[in-house]
XYZ file of N, CA and C in Angstrom:
561
model
N 0.816 -1.194 0.000
C 0.000 0.000 0.000
C 0.868 1.270 0.000
N 1.915 1.290 0.815
C 2.790 2.452 0.879
C 3.488 2.704 -0.455
N 3.834 1.626 -1.159
C 4.488 1.791 -2.464
C 3.547 2.471 -3.449
N 2.263 2.113 -3.430
C 1.292 2.744 -4.323
C 1.131 4.222 -4.002
N 1.125 4.535 -2.707
C 1.008 5.936 -2.293
C 2.217 6.728 -2.769
N 3.395 6.157 -2.610
C 4.612 6.847 -3.022
C 4.655 7.037 -4.540
N 4.216 6.046 -5.282
C 4.168 6.169 -6.742
C 3.185 7.269 -7.130
N 2.048 7.338 -6.450
C 1.049 8.366 -6.722
C 1.630 9.756 -6.482
N 2.429 9.890 -5.453
C 2.985 11.190 -5.082
C 4.276 11.527 -5.824
N 4.899 10.555 -6.448
C 6.244 10.739 -6.998
C 6.337 11.854 -8.027
N 5.339 12.019 -8.873
C 5.379 13.091 -9.866
C 5.451 14.463 -9.223
N 4.758 14.606 -8.109
C 4.766 15.891 -7.409
C 6.100 16.121 -6.699
N 6.653 15.061 -6.111
C 7.959 15.193 -5.461
C 9.049 15.508 -6.481
N 9.009 14.844 -7.627
C 9.990 15.119 -8.679
C 9.834 16.555 -9.184
N 8.599 17.023 -9.306
C 8.376 18.411 -9.727
C 8.919 19.393 -8.699
N 8.802 19.069 -7.419
C 9.355 19.936 -6.367
C 10.876 19.994 -6.473
N 11.503 18.855 -6.726
C 12.962 18.822 -6.899
C 13.368 19.636 -8.127
N 12.601 19.503 -9.195
C 12.862 20.271 -10.415
C 12.782 21.767 -10.142
N 11.783 22.168 -9.386
C 11.597 23.582 -9.075
C 12.735 24.114 -8.218
N 13.193 23.322 -7.251
C 14.338 23.727 -6.427
C 15.585 23.864 -7.312
N 15.768 22.924 -8.241
C 16.924 23.003 -9.146
C 16.867 24.273 -9.991
N 15.681 24.638 -10.466
C 15.535 25.871 -11.239
C 15.827 27.100 -10.371
N 15.394 27.048 -9.117
C 15.677 28.165 -8.206
C 17.175 28.321 -7.993
N 17.865 27.214 -7.791
C 19.317 27.269 -7.602
C 20.028 27.754 -8.869
N 19.543 27.305 -10.022
C 20.117 27.755 -11.291
C 19.903 29.261 -11.480
N 18.732 29.741 -11.080
C 18.473 31.184 -11.218
C 19.334 32.001 -10.260
N 19.599 31.477 -9.059
C 20.486 32.172 -8.122
C 21.899 32.252 -8.695
N 22.355 31.152 -9.281
C 23.689 31.150 -9.892
C 23.763 32.163 -11.031
N 22.707 32.213 -11.828
C 22.672 33.153 -12.946
C 22.669 34.604 -12.450
N 21.893 34.872 -11.392
C 21.814 36.231 -10.841
C 23.166 36.658 -10.283
N 23.870 35.726 -9.643
C 25.117 36.095 -8.976
C 26.276 36.346 -9.940
N 26.324 35.635 -11.093
C 27.488 35.846 -11.973
C 27.141 35.969 -13.463
N 25.870 36.042 -13.784
C 25.399 36.204 -15.164
C 25.938 35.140 -16.113
N 26.251 33.993 -15.584
C 26.666 32.875 -16.434
C 25.584 31.808 -16.358
N 25.336 31.216 -17.473
C 24.300 30.197 -17.530
C 24.852 28.972 -18.226
N 24.910 27.881 -17.495
C 25.377 26.627 -18.071
C 24.168 25.760 -18.384
N 24.101 25.265 -19.588
C 22.981 24.418 -19.954
C 23.215 22.955 -19.584
N 24.388 22.640 -19.058
C 24.638 21.272 -18.622
C 23.692 20.871 -17.477
N 23.589 21.648 -16.392
C 22.618 21.267 -15.359
C 21.188 21.392 -15.853
N 20.942 22.294 -16.803
C 19.592 22.462 -17.317
C 19.109 21.205 -18.037
N 20.017 20.470 -18.664
C 19.612 19.235 -19.341
C 19.071 18.211 -18.337
N 19.674 18.158 -17.149
C 19.153 17.255 -16.113
C 17.825 17.759 -15.564
N 17.702 19.061 -15.466
C 16.442 19.638 -15.001
C 15.329 19.294 -15.994
N 15.635 19.321 -17.285
C 14.646 18.957 -18.311
C 14.181 17.521 -18.150
N 15.109 16.629 -17.865
C 14.753 15.221 -17.669
C 13.843 15.079 -16.454
N 14.188 15.762 -15.367
C 13.343 15.733 -14.174
C 11.960 16.323 -14.455
N 11.933 17.439 -15.183
C 10.668 18.085 -15.512
C 9.765 17.133 -16.295
N 10.306 16.508 -17.320
C 9.507 15.593 -18.139
C 9.075 14.363 -17.354
N 9.946 13.853 -16.479
C 9.574 12.699 -15.639
C 8.446 13.073 -14.687
N 8.557 14.237 -14.045
C 7.495 14.691 -13.149
C 6.188 14.911 -13.881
N 6.271 15.499 -15.067
C 5.079 15.741 -15.876
C 4.426 14.423 -16.285
N 5.233 13.456 -16.691
C 4.703 12.147 -17.087
C 4.015 11.444 -15.909
N 4.662 11.454 -14.748
C 4.078 10.789 -13.579
C 2.808 11.494 -13.103
N 2.777 12.805 -13.198
C 1.556 13.530 -12.845
C 0.452 13.200 -13.847
N 0.820 13.105 -15.116
C -0.143 12.730 -16.145
C -0.770 11.381 -15.832
N 0.061 10.422 -15.469
C -0.449 9.085 -15.120
C -1.358 9.139 -13.902
N -0.971 9.939 -12.903
C -1.796 10.039 -11.707
C -3.177 10.591 -12.035
N -3.222 11.698 -12.798
C -4.520 12.295 -13.104
C -5.363 11.387 -13.986
N -4.730 10.613 -14.859
C -5.482 9.673 -15.690
C -6.165 8.631 -14.823
N -5.443 8.118 -13.829
C -6.044 7.127 -12.921
C -7.080 7.762 -12.009
N -6.807 8.971 -11.536
C -7.693 9.622 -10.574
C -9.065 9.923 -11.169
N -9.102 10.326 -12.430
C -10.360 10.767 -13.029
C -10.834 9.858 -14.156
N -10.325 8.667 -14.231
C -10.616 7.757 -15.359
C -12.117 7.571 -15.596
N -12.855 7.318 -14.551
C -14.284 7.035 -14.727
C -15.191 8.188 -14.348
N -14.649 9.400 -14.234
C -15.471 10.530 -13.807
C -16.433 10.943 -14.911
N -17.601 11.420 -14.498
C -18.606 11.811 -15.487
C -18.318 13.176 -16.114
N -17.563 14.021 -15.410
C -17.255 15.351 -15.957
C -16.119 15.228 -16.977
N -16.386 15.717 -18.169
C -15.419 15.589 -19.255
C -14.119 16.335 -18.932
N -14.224 17.463 -18.208
C -13.033 18.231 -17.852
C -12.073 17.391 -17.020
N -12.588 16.669 -16.042
C -11.737 15.838 -15.202
C -11.262 14.598 -15.942
N -12.139 14.003 -16.731
C -11.774 12.779 -17.436
C -10.594 13.001 -18.381
N -10.504 14.184 -18.956
C -9.406 14.484 -19.868
C -8.346 15.387 -19.237
N -8.361 15.465 -17.916
C -7.417 16.329 -17.210
C -5.969 15.927 -17.460
N -5.712 14.624 -17.576
C -4.333 14.203 -17.805
C -3.807 14.746 -19.132
N -4.663 14.776 -20.156
C -4.230 15.316 -21.443
C -4.050 16.831 -21.371
N -4.921 17.500 -20.613
C -4.810 18.953 -20.460
C -3.487 19.296 -19.785
N -3.169 18.580 -18.701
C -1.915 18.808 -17.981
C -0.722 18.521 -18.894
N -0.788 17.433 -19.651
C 0.299 17.050 -20.550
C 0.515 18.120 -21.628
N -0.567 18.570 -22.266
C -0.465 19.566 -23.346
C 0.075 20.890 -22.807
N -0.454 21.337 -21.668
C 0.022 22.595 -21.097
C 1.488 22.492 -20.666
N 1.862 21.367 -20.072
C 3.247 21.176 -19.642
C 4.223 21.143 -20.808
N 3.849 20.468 -21.876
C 4.709 20.411 -23.069
C 4.760 21.782 -23.759
N 3.621 22.474 -23.828
C 3.604 23.812 -24.431
C 4.504 24.762 -23.640
N 4.469 24.645 -22.346
C 5.293 25.493 -21.484
C 6.771 25.314 -21.790
N 7.209 24.082 -21.832
C 8.634 23.827 -22.066
C 9.017 24.134 -23.515
N 8.105 23.909 -24.458
C 8.407 24.194 -25.868
C 8.622 25.695 -26.079
N 7.772 26.518 -25.501
C 7.932 27.968 -25.649
C 9.193 28.433 -24.944
N 9.474 27.857 -23.776
C 10.686 28.234 -23.053
C 11.935 27.873 -23.862
N 11.954 26.682 -24.447
C 13.111 26.281 -25.254
C 13.240 27.131 -26.514
N 12.120 27.476 -27.124
C 12.161 28.348 -28.295
C 12.734 29.718 -27.917
N 12.261 30.241 -26.786
C 12.773 31.518 -26.285
C 14.257 31.418 -25.969
N 14.664 30.380 -25.261
C 16.066 30.207 -24.881
C 16.976 30.010 -26.076
N 16.493 29.318 -27.092
C 17.280 29.058 -28.287
C 17.562 30.350 -29.058
N 16.680 31.320 -28.929
C 16.853 32.578 -29.644
C 17.754 33.569 -28.926
N 18.220 33.220 -27.750
C 19.071 34.130 -26.973
C 20.535 33.868 -27.314
N 21.078 34.696 -28.175
C 22.491 34.528 -28.538
C 23.409 35.229 -27.550
N 22.882 36.253 -26.880
C 23.635 36.978 -25.863
C 22.866 36.864 -24.556
N 23.567 36.553 -23.481
C 22.907 36.445 -22.193
C 23.047 37.774 -21.461
N 21.907 38.329 -21.110
C 21.857 39.607 -20.411
C 21.584 39.366 -18.924
N 21.755 40.397 -18.097
C 21.315 40.261 -16.697
C 19.820 39.946 -16.655
N 19.381 39.310 -15.595
C 17.989 38.882 -15.482
C 17.017 40.049 -15.621
N 17.431 41.228 -15.182
C 16.544 42.390 -15.258
C 16.198 42.759 -16.703
N 17.020 42.350 -17.651
C 16.772 42.629 -19.065
C 15.514 41.908 -19.573
N 15.159 40.807 -18.939
C 14.068 39.972 -19.429
C 12.707 40.318 -18.841
N 12.628 41.393 -18.057
C 11.336 41.803 -17.505
C 10.385 42.171 -18.637
N 9.141 41.751 -18.511
C 8.077 42.015 -19.484
C 8.371 41.445 -20.863
N 9.204 40.407 -20.928
C 9.464 39.742 -22.199
C 8.187 39.001 -22.622
N 7.728 39.176 -23.863
C 6.472 38.542 -24.292
C 6.481 37.016 -24.155
N 7.610 36.381 -24.450
C 7.680 34.928 -24.320
C 7.520 34.502 -22.867
N 8.158 35.226 -21.985
C 8.048 34.878 -20.563
C 6.647 35.152 -20.031
N 5.984 36.155 -20.565
C 4.600 36.417 -20.157
C 3.686 35.297 -20.637
N 3.896 34.813 -21.860
C 3.111 33.675 -22.365
C 3.377 32.438 -21.507
N 4.634 32.212 -21.176
C 4.976 31.080 -20.301
C 4.281 31.224 -18.963
N 4.281 32.420 -18.405
C 3.622 32.656 -17.119
C 2.122 32.391 -17.211
N 1.502 32.791 -18.300
C 0.065 32.567 -18.466
C -0.257 31.078 -18.569
N 0.504 30.356 -19.383
C 0.285 28.913 -19.506
C 0.498 28.240 -18.161
N 1.569 28.625 -17.484
C 1.876 28.022 -16.194
C 0.788 28.331 -15.173
N 0.219 29.527 -15.214
C -0.846 29.886 -14.282
C -2.077 29.021 -14.513
N -2.469 28.865 -15.762
C -3.627 28.011 -16.073
C -3.350 26.578 -15.615
N -2.167 26.072 -15.901
C -1.752 24.730 -15.491
C -1.856 24.576 -13.977
N -1.308 25.520 -13.258
C -1.250 25.425 -11.797
C -2.622 25.570 -11.157
N -3.412 26.530 -11.636
C -4.747 26.729 -11.071
C -5.625 25.508 -11.347
N -5.520 24.957 -12.542
C -6.290 23.760 -12.877
C -5.886 22.585 -11.978
N -4.604 22.427 -11.763
C -4.147 21.310 -10.936
C -4.541 21.489 -9.473
N -4.430 22.695 -8.936
C -4.829 22.895 -7.534
C -6.345 22.724 -7.395
N -7.094 23.093 -8.419
C -8.540 22.872 -8.401
C -8.846 21.368 -8.338
N -8.126 20.585 -9.132
C -8.348 19.131 -9.102
C -7.930 18.539 -7.764
N -6.840 19.013 -7.208
C -6.400 18.517 -5.897
C -7.450 18.846 -4.850
N -8.029 20.030 -4.916
C -9.084 20.399 -3.973
C -10.330 19.539 -4.132
N -10.569 19.051 -5.339
C -11.732 18.203 -5.576
C -11.584 16.819 -4.961
N -10.348 16.348 -4.827
C -10.163 14.976 -4.328
C -9.522 14.910 -2.958
N -9.181 16.042 -2.374
C -8.542 16.048 -1.062
C -9.261 17.043 -0.163
N -9.464 16.656 1.089
C -10.188 17.504 2.032
C -9.469 18.834 2.246
N -10.268 19.901 2.325
C -9.697 21.222 2.548
C -9.519 21.545 4.027
N -10.103 20.758 4.885
C -10.113 21.110 6.302
C -8.719 21.298 6.879
N -7.815 20.376 6.598
C -6.462 20.477 7.155
C -5.523 21.311 6.291
N -5.924 21.585 5.056
C -4.977 22.154 4.107
C -5.406 23.506 3.541
N -6.280 24.203 4.240
C -6.740 25.496 3.733
C -5.567 26.470 3.548
N -4.642 26.500 4.485
C -3.487 27.395 4.357
C -2.574 26.987 3.206
N -2.573 25.711 2.872
C -1.773 25.248 1.727
C -2.290 25.869 0.440
N -3.598 26.077 0.344
C -4.148 26.740 -0.839
C -3.649 28.171 -0.945
N -3.575 28.851 0.180
C -3.048 30.223 0.164
C -1.586 30.233 -0.262
N -0.814 29.285 0.246
C 0.593 29.187 -0.138
C 0.721 28.949 -1.639
N -0.112 28.066 -2.169
C -0.082 27.782 -3.607
C -0.429 29.030 -4.412
N -1.478 29.722 -4.009
C -1.876 30.925 -4.739
C -0.807 32.017 -4.652
N -0.187 32.160 -3.488
C 0.895 33.144 -3.339
C 2.068 32.784 -4.251
N 2.421 31.501 -4.293
C 3.546 31.103 -5.151
C 3.212 31.294 -6.624
N 1.959 31.044 -7.021
C 1.553 31.273 -8.416
C 1.688 32.755 -8.766
N 1.183 33.618 -7.900
C 1.257 35.060 -8.150
C 2.711 35.531 -8.173
N 3.534 35.028 -7.246
C 4.936 35.452 -7.203
C 5.724 35.001 -8.434
N 5.469 33.783 -8.903
C 6.156 33.330 -10.114
C 5.752 34.214 -11.299
N 4.459 34.515 -11.402
C 4.014 35.395 -12.478
C 4.645 36.780 -12.363
N 4.680 37.321 -11.163
C 5.295 38.633 -10.958
C 6.789 38.615 -11.279
N 7.431 37.496 -10.982
C 8.876 37.422 -11.221
C 9.219 37.595 -12.689
N 8.318 37.186 -13.573
C 8.569 37.361 -15.001
C 8.334 38.804 -15.451
N 7.692 39.581 -14.598
C 7.371 40.944 -14.999
C 8.190 42.003 -14.280
N 8.567 41.752 -13.041
C 9.233 42.814 -12.271
C 10.664 42.463 -11.896
N 11.277 41.588 -12.644
C 12.662 41.238 -12.312
C 13.606 42.418 -12.475
N 13.161 43.449 -13.176
C 14.015 44.623 -13.293
C 14.074 45.420 -11.989
N 13.173 45.154 -11.063
C 13.180 45.836 -9.779
C 13.749 44.973 -8.665
N 13.438 43.688 -8.695
C 13.882 42.801 -7.624
C 14.161 41.421 -8.223
N 15.407 41.161 -8.585
C 15.730 39.936 -9.323
C 15.568 38.685 -8.475
N 15.681 38.791 -7.167
C 15.588 37.595 -6.332
C 14.153 37.108 -6.123
N 13.188 37.805 -6.722
C 11.813 37.338 -6.605
C 11.643 35.977 -7.297
N 12.405 35.730 -8.370
C 12.287 34.451 -9.081
C 12.708 33.266 -8.211
N 13.922 33.250 -7.640
C 14.264 32.093 -6.803
C 13.385 31.964 -5.564
N 12.978 33.082 -4.975
C 12.097 33.012 -3.795
C 10.769 32.382 -4.179
N 10.197 32.817 -5.290
C 8.911 32.261 -5.724
C 9.041 30.786 -6.092
N 10.170 30.398 -6.665
C 10.366 28.989 -7.016
C 10.523 28.121 -5.766
N 11.195 28.626 -4.745
C 11.290 27.869 -3.487
C 9.913 27.712 -2.846
N 9.112 28.784 -2.842
C 7.753 28.685 -2.299
C 6.917 27.692 -3.101
N 7.092 27.714 -4.404
C 6.360 26.786 -5.264
C 6.735 25.337 -4.963
N 8.011 25.076 -4.696
C 8.421 23.698 -4.387
C 7.803 23.232 -3.074
N 7.712 24.114 -2.090
C 7.048 23.767 -0.823
C 5.576 23.466 -1.080
N 4.937 24.300 -1.883
C 3.531 24.091 -2.226
C 3.313 22.769 -2.952
N 4.226 22.407 -3.832
C 4.117 21.149 -4.579
C 4.263 19.946 -3.647
N 5.174 20.027 -2.685
C 5.329 18.944 -1.709
C 4.055 18.798 -0.881
N 3.461 19.916 -0.487
C 2.210 19.846 0.287
C 1.105 19.225 -0.550
N 1.067 19.551 -1.842
C 0.079 18.914 -2.728
C 0.285 17.407 -2.769
N 1.531 16.973 -2.814
C 1.820 15.530 -2.814
C 1.356 14.894 -1.515
N 1.577 15.569 -0.402
C 1.140 15.034 0.891
C -0.368 14.936 0.936
N -1.068 15.905 0.374
C -2.528 15.867 0.350
C -3.041 14.662 -0.418
N -2.321 14.239 -1.451
C -2.776 13.124 -2.275
C -2.652 11.784 -1.562
N -1.946 11.767 -0.448
C -1.805 10.550 0.343
C -3.162 10.072 0.859
N -4.077 11.013 1.044
C -5.361 10.693 1.654
C -6.307 9.938 0.741
N -6.051 9.952 -0.554
C -7.036 9.366 -1.460
C -6.609 7.982 -1.933
N -7.561 7.232 -2.380
C -7.408 5.881 -2.892
C -6.852 4.972 -1.820
């Protein structure tokens, strides 16, 4: 039974690790304006593994649900997650010169990424709320919403406060771990 619970939660734990890795990478970039894509390749593998495991979880969770939105939630999460990384890679591939992080404030590609990520995150927290009791985790919802808003703001106001990105990513990883813990209660 414990193995099944851990497998169910694994996509969320892997996503939390991925988010922490991105936060650390952003701190390194802020401190010396150097960006190595070697660690980013491992982050990509973790991101795709977490996305795949979350996809499998949502497919099992809503397989027989009567609401079409939930029944196809795994595909929605998969499409949004792949679109997010595809736009990010397209944006990154076009950067021939690396500027300080403040240069990228209000970048249209990053705003599109933020919008896709917001829809992805709000949809997922909505599904988690549908299958997990809110009584013990009401504050976790606030933490999730704060991290969503902070990540979105980080793409827009990095010209004023560059450390908002790693702070928001650390908060997001905590929120993701709490979401994984909430899923322990079901099935």
